[in-house]
């Protein structure tokens, strides 16, 4: 039976493509009349996400069109504190910067080739009901659609649908806002550098972040006051304070407020919540879209196994266990960053100033300067699907074997084609999940069967 995917952003697109990869048809619904191609929005896609997109055909193109900066420079007031050069290894880059709008276009092109995906714009889902056999979605225009399951990727504003499921969206919002501006400019030497400024003279008391993007484009984020209004600002003055007299053009601008929230439940019966509908976090460290795509992969194979009779419906509960834990960890990490960027009280503010002042002359303090920690795939060590205590259990397998691992549930023994790349020792049996996570490393066939019985 068809799966309903609500929300045609990157998370919904990825969900539909992954379901199709497993042979499961979907209807991809969105309340907008068409795609909005303007604005960078989320710009950083990490290697593990590129790898997921590679499994549905789109990863190589996104990686090729994106830009990977090589140096991260961090400044305090008028002083450069330090610069970090990032290594580049592996088949895919460690990350790329590419506007969400372009990423969506590429994913759309792959969806258009997929007969198992039915895209329907102008379908604003306002209500849902579920029973023992499926989920019914009601649209604003009265249309009713039926599916075996639903993946809710409708974004942060899907409050009515969360409420209908009895789900709360707990957390906090930050007082300050952030002004985003995409510009096109020729800035020699900046094309492969990320620049982060603490308390610069041209934005005193607050921060500025500059990311390079393809085609001589740059994304600038200013931290601004809570009641900031674009129409009252000297935007030209803001930009020239950073880039000097270089010619530039504004591509897009927007204002947004950071939130730190997670849904109380990510699975309610046959409905799974994913992406911004399930969690909101500050973007420092690029954990929003990247975490949402990881949600999509986790949801897709578990729904596929369920509808195809390969597993019981109990498998769906592990989606909540694993992805809620991932969201909670991401909120913890981004919360620490925001406490450093936007101190909530005078004690925290003095602590930050002390670290930044020490960092001017003491390199040992540099790791304590928190401008965001790049996200890593969340380990599923405490998942009911993870068996045993081997250090690799619950981890994502190395990049060079993920394509093989994603062919389905894998049992790997010493001497098998991918065993050497995994590091399988004689006598070991590795059980690899369909999303390329290690479910178990055991030493007996009986334990292997016990691990497989979790699915």
CSV table of C-alpha atoms in Angstrom, one decimal:
chain,number,residue,atom,x,y,z
A,1,UNK,CA,0.0,0.0,0.0
A,2,UNK,CA,1.2,3.6,-0.7
A,3,UNK,CA,2.9,5.6,2.0
A,4,UNK,CA,1.9,9.3,2.4
A,5,UNK,CA,4.9,11.7,2.8
A,6,UNK,CA,3.8,15.1,3.9
A,7,UNK,CA,6.2,17.9,3.0
A,8,UNK,CA,8.2,18.1,-0.2
A,9,UNK,CA,11.4,19.6,1.2
A,10,UNK,CA,14.7,17.7,1.3
A,11,UNK,CA,13.6,15.4,4.0
A,12,UNK,CA,10.3,14.5,2.3
A,13,UNK,CA,12.1,14.1,-1.0
A,14,UNK,CA,14.7,11.8,0.5
A,15,UNK,CA,12.0,9.7,2.2
A,16,UNK,CA,10.1,9.2,-1.0
A,17,UNK,CA,13.3,8.3,-3.0
A,18,UNK,CA,14.4,5.8,-0.4
A,19,UNK,CA,11.0,4.2,-0.2
A,20,UNK,CA,11.1,3.8,-3.9
A,21,UNK,CA,14.5,2.3,-3.6
A,22,UNK,CA,12.9,-0.4,-1.4
A,23,UNK,CA,10.1,-0.8,-3.9
A,24,UNK,CA,7.5,1.0,-1.8
A,25,UNK,CA,5.2,3.6,-3.6
A,26,UNK,CA,4.5,7.0,-2.0
A,27,UNK,CA,2.5,10.1,-2.5
A,28,UNK,CA,4.5,13.2,-1.8
A,29,UNK,CA,2.2,16.0,-0.7
A,30,UNK,CA,2.9,19.7,-0.2
A,31,UNK,CA,0.6,22.6,0.5
A,32,UNK,CA,2.6,25.0,-1.7
A,33,UNK,CA,1.5,25.5,-5.4
A,34,UNK,CA,5.1,24.8,-6.6
A,35,UNK,CA,8.7,24.7,-5.6
A,36,UNK,CA,10.2,28.0,-4.3
A,37,UNK,CA,13.6,28.2,-6.0
A,38,UNK,CA,14.9,31.3,-4.0
A,39,UNK,CA,17.2,31.5,-1.0
A,40,UNK,CA,20.1,29.4,0.3
A,41,UNK,CA,18.4,28.2,3.5
A,42,UNK,CA,20.3,25.1,4.6
A,43,UNK,CA,23.6,25.1,2.8
A,44,UNK,CA,25.9,22.5,4.3
A,45,UNK,CA,25.5,18.8,3.4
A,46,UNK,CA,27.7,16.4,5.2
A,47,UNK,CA,29.4,13.3,3.9
A,48,UNK,CA,27.1,10.7,5.4
A,49,UNK,CA,24.1,12.6,3.9
A,50,UNK,CA,25.8,12.8,0.5
A,51,UNK,CA,26.2,9.0,0.8
A,52,UNK,CA,22.5,8.5,1.5
A,53,UNK,CA,21.7,10.6,-1.5
A,54,UNK,CA,24.3,8.7,-3.5
A,55,UNK,CA,22.2,5.5,-2.8
A,56,UNK,CA,19.3,7.0,-4.7
A,57,UNK,CA,21.4,8.5,-7.5
A,58,UNK,CA,21.7,12.1,-6.5
A,59,UNK,CA,24.8,12.2,-4.3
A,60,UNK,CA,27.5,12.5,-7.0
A,61,UNK,CA,25.8,15.4,-8.7
A,62,UNK,CA,25.2,17.3,-5.4
A,63,UNK,CA,28.8,16.7,-4.4
A,64,UNK,CA,30.1,17.8,-7.8
A,65,UNK,CA,28.0,21.1,-7.8
A,66,UNK,CA,28.8,21.9,-4.2
A,67,UNK,CA,31.7,23.7,-2.7
A,68,UNK,CA,34.0,22.4,0.0
A,69,UNK,CA,35.8,25.1,1.9
A,70,UNK,CA,39.2,24.1,3.2
A,71,UNK,CA,40.0,26.5,6.0
A,72,UNK,CA,37.9,27.7,9.0
A,73,UNK,CA,39.1,31.1,10.3
A,74,UNK,CA,37.9,32.4,13.7
A,75,UNK,CA,38.2,36.0,14.7
A,76,UNK,CA,37.6,37.9,17.9
A,77,UNK,CA,37.0,41.6,17.5
A,78,UNK,CA,39.8,42.7,15.2
A,79,UNK,CA,42.1,39.7,15.8
A,80,UNK,CA,42.3,36.4,14.0
A,81,UNK,CA,42.5,33.8,16.8
A,82,UNK,CA,43.2,30.7,14.7
A,83,UNK,CA,42.7,29.0,11.4
A,84,UNK,CA,42.0,25.2,11.0
A,85,UNK,CA,42.7,23.4,7.7
A,86,UNK,CA,40.2,20.6,7.1
A,87,UNK,CA,41.4,17.3,5.6
A,88,UNK,CA,39.7,16.0,2.5
A,89,UNK,CA,39.7,12.2,2.0
A,90,UNK,CA,37.4,9.5,0.9
A,91,UNK,CA,35.2,8.9,-2.1
A,92,UNK,CA,32.9,11.8,-1.3
A,93,UNK,CA,34.0,15.2,0.2
A,94,UNK,CA,33.6,15.7,3.9
A,95,UNK,CA,30.8,18.2,3.2
A,96,UNK,CA,29.7,20.6,0.5
A,97,UNK,CA,28.1,24.0,0.6
A,98,UNK,CA,25.2,24.1,-1.8
A,99,UNK,CA,21.9,26.1,-1.5
A,100,UNK,CA,18.9,24.1,-0.3
A,101,UNK,CA,17.1,25.4,-3.4
A,102,UNK,CA,19.6,23.8,-5.8
A,103,UNK,CA,19.7,20.6,-3.7
A,104,UNK,CA,15.9,20.4,-4.0
A,105,UNK,CA,16.1,20.9,-7.8
A,106,UNK,CA,18.5,18.0,-8.1
A,107,UNK,CA,16.4,15.7,-5.9
A,108,UNK,CA,13.3,16.7,-8.0
A,109,UNK,CA,15.1,15.6,-11.1
A,110,UNK,CA,15.6,12.1,-9.6
A,111,UNK,CA,12.1,12.0,-8.3
A,112,UNK,CA,10.8,12.7,-11.9
A,113,UNK,CA,12.5,9.5,-13.0
A,114,UNK,CA,10.9,7.4,-10.4
A,115,UNK,CA,7.4,6.0,-11.2
A,116,UNK,CA,6.8,4.9,-7.6
A,117,UNK,CA,6.6,8.6,-6.5
A,118,UNK,CA,3.4,10.6,-7.1
A,119,UNK,CA,4.1,14.3,-6.4
A,120,UNK,CA,1.1,16.5,-5.6
A,121,UNK,CA,1.6,20.2,-5.0
A,122,UNK,CA,-1.3,22.3,-3.7
A,123,UNK,CA,-2.3,19.6,-1.2
A,124,UNK,CA,-2.2,21.2,2.3
A,125,UNK,CA,-2.8,18.4,4.8
A,126,UNK,CA,-4.9,19.8,7.7
A,127,UNK,CA,-6.0,16.6,9.4
A,128,UNK,CA,-5.1,12.9,9.8
A,129,UNK,CA,-6.6,9.9,11.3
A,130,UNK,CA,-5.3,6.4,11.6
A,131,UNK,CA,-6.7,2.9,12.3
A,132,UNK,CA,-5.5,-0.6,12.4
A,133,UNK,CA,-5.0,-0.7,8.6
A,134,UNK,CA,-3.7,2.7,7.6
A,135,UNK,CA,-3.7,6.5,7.8
A,136,UNK,CA,-6.2,8.9,6.3
A,137,UNK,CA,-5.1,12.5,5.4
A,138,UNK,CA,-7.6,15.3,4.9
A,139,UNK,CA,-6.5,18.3,2.8
A,140,UNK,CA,-7.7,21.9,3.0
A,141,UNK,CA,-9.7,21.5,-0.2
A,142,UNK,CA,-11.5,18.5,1.2
A,143,UNK,CA,-9.6,15.8,-0.6
A,144,UNK,CA,-9.0,12.6,1.3
A,145,UNK,CA,-6.0,10.3,0.7
A,146,UNK,CA,-5.3,7.0,2.2
A,147,UNK,CA,-1.9,5.3,2.9
A,148,UNK,CA,-0.5,2.4,4.9
A,149,UNK,CA,1.8,4.8,6.8
A,150,UNK,CA,2.6,8.5,6.9
A,151,UNK,CA,6.0,10.3,7.3
A,152,UNK,CA,5.3,13.8,8.5
A,153,UNK,CA,8.0,16.1,7.1
A,154,UNK,CA,5.8,19.2,7.1
A,155,UNK,CA,8.2,21.5,8.9
A,156,UNK,CA,8.2,23.4,12.2
A,157,UNK,CA,4.8,24.9,11.6
A,158,UNK,CA,2.9,21.6,11.5
A,159,UNK,CA,1.5,22.3,15.0
A,160,UNK,CA,-2.0,21.2,14.1
A,161,UNK,CA,-0.9,17.8,12.9
A,162,UNK,CA,1.4,17.3,15.9
A,163,UNK,CA,-1.5,18.2,18.2
A,164,UNK,CA,-3.8,15.8,16.4
A,165,UNK,CA,-1.2,13.1,17.3
A,166,UNK,CA,-1.0,14.2,20.9
A,167,UNK,CA,2.6,15.2,20.4
A,168,UNK,CA,4.2,18.2,22.2
A,169,UNK,CA,7.1,20.3,20.8
A,170,UNK,CA,9.0,21.1,23.9
A,171,UNK,CA,12.1,23.4,24.2
A,172,UNK,CA,12.9,27.1,23.9
A,173,UNK,CA,13.4,29.9,21.5
A,174,UNK,CA,16.2,32.4,21.5
A,175,UNK,CA,15.6,36.2,21.9
A,176,UNK,CA,18.1,37.4,19.3
A,177,UNK,CA,17.4,37.0,15.6
A,178,UNK,CA,19.7,36.3,12.7
A,179,UNK,CA,19.8,38.2,9.4
A,180,UNK,CA,20.8,36.0,6.4
A,181,UNK,CA,22.0,37.6,3.2
A,182,UNK,CA,23.2,35.8,0.1
A,183,UNK,CA,25.4,38.0,-2.1
A,184,UNK,CA,27.4,37.5,-5.3
A,185,UNK,CA,30.8,39.1,-5.2
A,186,UNK,CA,34.4,38.6,-6.3
A,187,UNK,CA,36.4,38.2,-3.1
A,188,UNK,CA,39.8,36.7,-3.8
A,189,UNK,CA,41.0,34.4,-1.2
A,190,UNK,CA,37.6,33.9,0.4
A,191,UNK,CA,36.2,31.3,-1.9
A,192,UNK,CA,37.4,28.3,0.2
A,193,UNK,CA,37.3,29.8,3.7
A,194,UNK,CA,34.6,29.9,6.3
A,195,UNK,CA,34.9,33.0,8.5
A,196,UNK,CA,33.4,33.3,12.0
A,197,UNK,CA,33.6,36.6,13.8
A,198,UNK,CA,33.0,37.0,17.5
A,199,UNK,CA,32.1,40.6,18.5
A,200,UNK,CA,33.6,42.3,15.4
A,201,UNK,CA,33.7,46.1,15.3
A,202,UNK,CA,31.0,46.2,12.7
A,203,UNK,CA,28.6,44.1,14.7
A,204,UNK,CA,29.6,44.8,18.3
A,205,UNK,CA,28.5,42.4,21.0
A,206,UNK,CA,27.2,39.9,18.5
A,207,UNK,CA,28.5,37.4,15.9
A,208,UNK,CA,28.9,37.2,12.1
A,209,UNK,CA,29.4,34.0,10.0
A,210,UNK,CA,30.4,34.0,6.3
A,211,UNK,CA,30.2,30.8,4.2
A,212,UNK,CA,31.4,30.6,0.6
A,213,UNK,CA,29.0,28.9,-1.9
A,214,UNK,CA,29.4,27.9,-5.6
A,215,UNK,CA,29.5,30.6,-8.3
A,216,UNK,CA,31.2,33.4,-6.3
A,217,UNK,CA,28.2,33.5,-3.9
A,218,UNK,CA,28.6,34.0,-0.1
A,219,UNK,CA,26.1,33.5,2.7
A,220,UNK,CA,26.4,36.0,5.5
A,221,UNK,CA,24.7,35.5,8.9
A,222,UNK,CA,24.5,38.4,11.3
A,223,UNK,CA,23.3,38.0,14.8
A,224,UNK,CA,20.9,40.9,15.4
A,225,UNK,CA,18.6,42.2,18.1
A,226,UNK,CA,15.2,40.5,18.7
A,227,UNK,CA,13.2,43.4,17.3
A,228,UNK,CA,15.3,43.8,14.2
A,229,UNK,CA,13.5,44.9,11.0
A,230,UNK,CA,15.2,44.6,7.6
A,231,UNK,CA,13.4,47.6,6.2
A,232,UNK,CA,14.9,49.9,8.9
A,233,UNK,CA,18.5,48.7,8.4
A,234,UNK,CA,21.4,50.0,6.3
A,235,UNK,CA,22.0,46.6,4.6
A,236,UNK,CA,24.5,48.1,2.2
A,237,UNK,CA,26.5,49.5,5.1
A,238,UNK,CA,26.5,46.1,6.8
A,239,UNK,CA,27.8,44.3,3.7
A,240,UNK,CA,30.5,46.9,2.9
A,241,UNK,CA,31.8,46.8,6.4
A,242,UNK,CA,32.7,43.2,5.7
A,243,UNK,CA,33.8,43.1,2.0
A,244,UNK,CA,35.0,46.7,1.6
A,245,UNK,CA,34.5,48.4,-1.8
A,246,UNK,CA,34.1,45.2,-3.8
A,247,UNK,CA,31.1,45.2,-6.1
A,248,UNK,CA,28.3,42.9,-5.0
A,249,UNK,CA,24.7,42.1,-5.7
A,250,UNK,CA,22.1,40.7,-3.2
A,251,UNK,CA,20.6,37.4,-4.2
A,252,UNK,CA,18.3,36.8,-1.2
A,253,UNK,CA,17.8,37.9,2.4
A,254,UNK,CA,15.7,36.8,5.3
A,255,UNK,CA,15.5,37.0,9.1
A,256,UNK,CA,14.9,34.1,11.4
A,257,UNK,CA,15.0,33.1,15.0
A,258,UNK,CA,16.7,30.1,16.4
A,259,UNK,CA,14.8,27.4,18.3
A,260,UNK,CA,15.8,24.4,20.3
A,261,UNK,CA,12.9,21.9,20.4
A,262,UNK,CA,12.1,18.2,20.0
A,263,UNK,CA,8.8,16.4,19.7
A,264,UNK,CA,7.8,14.3,22.6
A,265,UNK,CA,7.1,11.3,20.3
A,266,UNK,CA,8.6,10.7,16.8
A,267,UNK,CA,6.3,7.7,16.2
A,268,UNK,CA,2.6,7.6,16.9
A,269,UNK,CA,1.1,4.4,15.5
A,270,UNK,CA,1.6,4.4,11.7
A,271,UNK,CA,2.8,8.0,11.6
A,272,UNK,CA,6.5,9.0,11.9
A,273,UNK,CA,7.8,12.6,12.4
A,274,UNK,CA,10.9,13.7,10.6
A,275,UNK,CA,13.0,16.7,10.0
A,276,UNK,CA,12.0,20.1,11.3
A,277,UNK,CA,8.6,18.7,12.2
A,278,UNK,CA,10.3,16.5,14.7
A,279,UNK,CA,13.2,18.7,15.9
A,280,UNK,CA,14.5,22.3,15.6
A,281,UNK,CA,18.0,23.3,16.4
A,282,UNK,CA,20.4,26.1,15.8
A,283,UNK,CA,22.3,25.7,12.5
A,284,UNK,CA,25.8,26.0,13.9
A,285,UNK,CA,27.4,22.6,13.1
A,286,UNK,CA,24.9,22.0,10.2
A,287,UNK,CA,22.7,19.5,12.2
A,288,UNK,CA,19.2,20.5,10.9
A,289,UNK,CA,18.9,19.3,7.3
A,290,UNK,CA,21.6,16.6,7.9
A,291,UNK,CA,19.8,15.1,10.9
A,292,UNK,CA,16.5,15.3,8.9
A,293,UNK,CA,18.0,13.2,6.0
A,294,UNK,CA,19.2,10.7,8.6
A,295,UNK,CA,15.6,10.6,9.9
A,296,UNK,CA,14.4,9.8,6.4
A,297,UNK,CA,16.7,6.9,5.9
A,298,UNK,CA,15.8,5.4,9.3
A,299,UNK,CA,12.1,5.8,8.6
A,300,UNK,CA,12.2,4.5,5.0
A,301,UNK,CA,13.8,1.1,5.5
A,302,UNK,CA,11.7,0.3,8.6
A,303,UNK,CA,8.5,1.2,6.9
A,304,UNK,CA,9.6,-0.9,3.9
A,305,UNK,CA,10.4,-3.9,6.0
A,306,UNK,CA,7.1,-3.6,7.8
A,307,UNK,CA,4.8,-3.2,4.7
A,308,UNK,CA,6.7,-6.0,2.9
A,309,UNK,CA,6.2,-8.4,5.8
A,310,UNK,CA,9.9,-8.7,6.6
A,311,UNK,CA,9.4,-7.4,10.2
A,312,UNK,CA,6.6,-6.7,12.6
A,313,UNK,CA,5.2,-3.3,13.4
A,314,UNK,CA,7.4,-3.3,16.5
A,315,UNK,CA,10.3,-2.3,14.3
A,316,UNK,CA,8.7,1.2,13.9
A,317,UNK,CA,9.1,1.9,17.6
A,318,UNK,CA,12.8,1.7,17.2
A,319,UNK,CA,12.5,4.8,14.9
A,320,UNK,CA,11.4,6.8,17.8
A,321,UNK,CA,14.0,5.4,20.2
A,322,UNK,CA,16.9,6.0,17.8
A,323,UNK,CA,16.0,9.3,16.2
A,324,UNK,CA,14.7,10.9,19.4
A,325,UNK,CA,18.1,10.1,21.0
A,326,UNK,CA,19.8,11.6,18.0
A,327,UNK,CA,17.7,14.7,18.2
A,328,UNK,CA,18.3,15.1,21.9
A,329,UNK,CA,22.1,14.8,21.5
A,330,UNK,CA,22.0,17.3,18.6
A,331,UNK,CA,20.1,19.7,20.8
A,332,UNK,CA,22.6,19.3,23.6
A,333,UNK,CA,25.5,20.1,21.3
A,334,UNK,CA,23.9,23.0,19.6
A,335,UNK,CA,22.6,24.3,23.0
A,336,UNK,CA,26.2,24.4,24.2
A,337,UNK,CA,27.1,26.4,21.1
A,338,UNK,CA,24.2,28.8,21.6
A,339,UNK,CA,25.1,29.3,25.2
A,340,UNK,CA,28.5,30.4,24.1
A,341,UNK,CA,27.3,32.5,21.2
A,342,UNK,CA,24.3,34.1,23.1
A,343,UNK,CA,25.1,33.9,26.8
A,344,UNK,CA,21.9,33.7,28.8
A,345,UNK,CA,23.2,35.6,31.8
A,346,UNK,CA,26.2,37.8,33.0
A,347,UNK,CA,28.1,34.8,34.4
A,348,UNK,CA,28.1,33.0,31.1
A,349,UNK,CA,28.9,36.2,29.2
A,350,UNK,CA,32.0,36.8,31.4
A,351,UNK,CA,33.0,33.2,30.9
A,352,UNK,CA,32.9,33.6,27.1
A,353,UNK,CA,34.9,36.9,27.2
A,354,UNK,CA,37.5,35.2,29.4
A,355,UNK,CA,37.9,32.3,26.9
A,356,UNK,CA,38.1,34.6,23.9
A,357,UNK,CA,40.6,36.9,25.5
A,358,UNK,CA,42.8,33.9,26.5
A,359,UNK,CA,42.6,32.6,23.0
A,360,UNK,CA,44.4,35.7,21.7
A,361,UNK,CA,47.7,34.3,23.0
A,362,UNK,CA,47.1,30.8,24.3
A,363,UNK,CA,46.5,28.1,21.6
A,364,UNK,CA,45.5,25.5,24.2
A,365,UNK,CA,42.3,27.5,24.7
A,366,UNK,CA,41.3,27.4,21.1
A,367,UNK,CA,39.3,24.1,21.4
A,368,UNK,CA,37.1,25.9,24.0
A,369,UNK,CA,36.0,28.6,21.5
A,370,UNK,CA,32.7,27.2,20.4
A,371,UNK,CA,31.4,28.4,17.1
A,372,UNK,CA,29.7,25.1,16.2
A,373,UNK,CA,30.8,21.4,16.1
A,374,UNK,CA,30.3,19.7,12.8
A,375,UNK,CA,27.7,17.0,13.1
A,376,UNK,CA,28.6,13.3,13.1
A,377,UNK,CA,26.3,10.3,12.4
A,378,UNK,CA,24.6,9.4,15.7
A,379,UNK,CA,25.7,6.0,17.1
A,380,UNK,CA,22.8,3.7,18.0
A,381,UNK,CA,24.6,2.0,20.9
A,382,UNK,CA,21.5,2.0,23.2
A,383,UNK,CA,19.1,0.9,20.5
A,384,UNK,CA,17.1,-2.3,20.9
A,385,UNK,CA,18.4,-3.2,17.5
A,386,UNK,CA,22.0,-3.2,18.7
A,387,UNK,CA,23.3,-6.4,20.1
A,388,UNK,CA,26.4,-7.0,22.2
A,389,UNK,CA,29.2,-4.7,23.5
A,390,UNK,CA,31.7,-4.7,20.6
A,391,UNK,CA,33.1,-1.2,20.0
A,392,UNK,CA,31.7,-1.2,16.5
A,393,UNK,CA,28.2,-2.1,17.5
A,394,UNK,CA,25.8,0.8,16.8
A,395,UNK,CA,28.2,2.7,14.5
A,396,UNK,CA,27.9,3.6,10.8
A,397,UNK,CA,30.2,1.4,8.7
A,398,UNK,CA,33.2,3.0,6.8
A,399,UNK,CA,32.3,5.0,3.8
A,400,UNK,CA,33.9,2.6,1.3
A,401,UNK,CA,31.5,-0.3,2.2
A,402,UNK,CA,28.2,1.6,2.7
A,403,UNK,CA,27.0,1.0,-0.8
A,404,UNK,CA,27.2,-2.7,-0.3
A,405,UNK,CA,25.8,-2.6,3.2
A,406,UNK,CA,22.7,-0.7,2.0
A,407,UNK,CA,21.7,-3.6,-0.2
A,408,UNK,CA,19.8,-5.0,2.7
A,409,UNK,CA,20.3,-6.8,6.0
A,410,UNK,CA,23.9,-8.2,5.8
A,411,UNK,CA,25.7,-11.0,7.7
A,412,UNK,CA,29.5,-10.7,7.2
A,413,UNK,CA,32.0,-13.3,8.1
A,414,UNK,CA,35.8,-13.3,8.0
A,415,UNK,CA,36.8,-13.9,4.3
A,416,UNK,CA,33.7,-12.3,2.8
A,417,UNK,CA,34.3,-9.6,0.1
A,418,UNK,CA,33.8,-6.6,2.5
A,419,UNK,CA,35.2,-8.2,5.6
A,420,UNK,CA,38.7,-6.8,5.3
A,421,UNK,CA,37.4,-3.2,4.9
A,422,UNK,CA,35.2,-3.6,7.9
A,423,UNK,CA,38.0,-5.0,10.0
A,424,UNK,CA,36.3,-8.4,10.6
A,425,UNK,CA,38.6,-10.7,12.6
A,426,UNK,CA,38.6,-14.5,12.3
A,427,UNK,CA,35.7,-16.0,14.2
A,428,UNK,CA,33.7,-12.8,14.2
A,429,UNK,CA,30.3,-12.4,12.6
A,430,UNK,CA,29.0,-8.9,11.8
A,431,UNK,CA,25.4,-8.1,11.3
A,432,UNK,CA,24.9,-4.9,9.2
A,433,UNK,CA,21.5,-3.1,9.1
A,434,UNK,CA,20.0,-1.8,5.8
A,435,UNK,CA,21.0,1.8,6.7
A,436,UNK,CA,24.7,0.6,7.0
A,437,UNK,CA,24.8,0.7,10.8
A,438,UNK,CA,26.4,-2.2,12.7
A,439,UNK,CA,23.7,-4.1,14.5
A,440,UNK,CA,26.1,-6.6,16.1
A,441,UNK,CA,29.5,-8.1,16.2
A,442,UNK,CA,29.4,-11.6,17.7
A,443,UNK,CA,31.4,-14.8,17.7
A,444,UNK,CA,28.8,-17.5,17.5
A,445,UNK,CA,26.0,-18.5,15.0
A,446,UNK,CA,23.6,-18.5,17.9
A,447,UNK,CA,24.4,-14.9,18.8
A,448,UNK,CA,24.1,-13.9,15.2
A,449,UNK,CA,20.6,-15.5,15.1
A,450,UNK,CA,19.7,-13.6,18.2
A,451,UNK,CA,20.8,-10.3,16.6
A,452,UNK,CA,18.9,-11.0,13.5
A,453,UNK,CA,15.8,-11.8,15.5
A,454,UNK,CA,15.7,-8.1,16.4
A,455,UNK,CA,14.5,-7.2,12.9
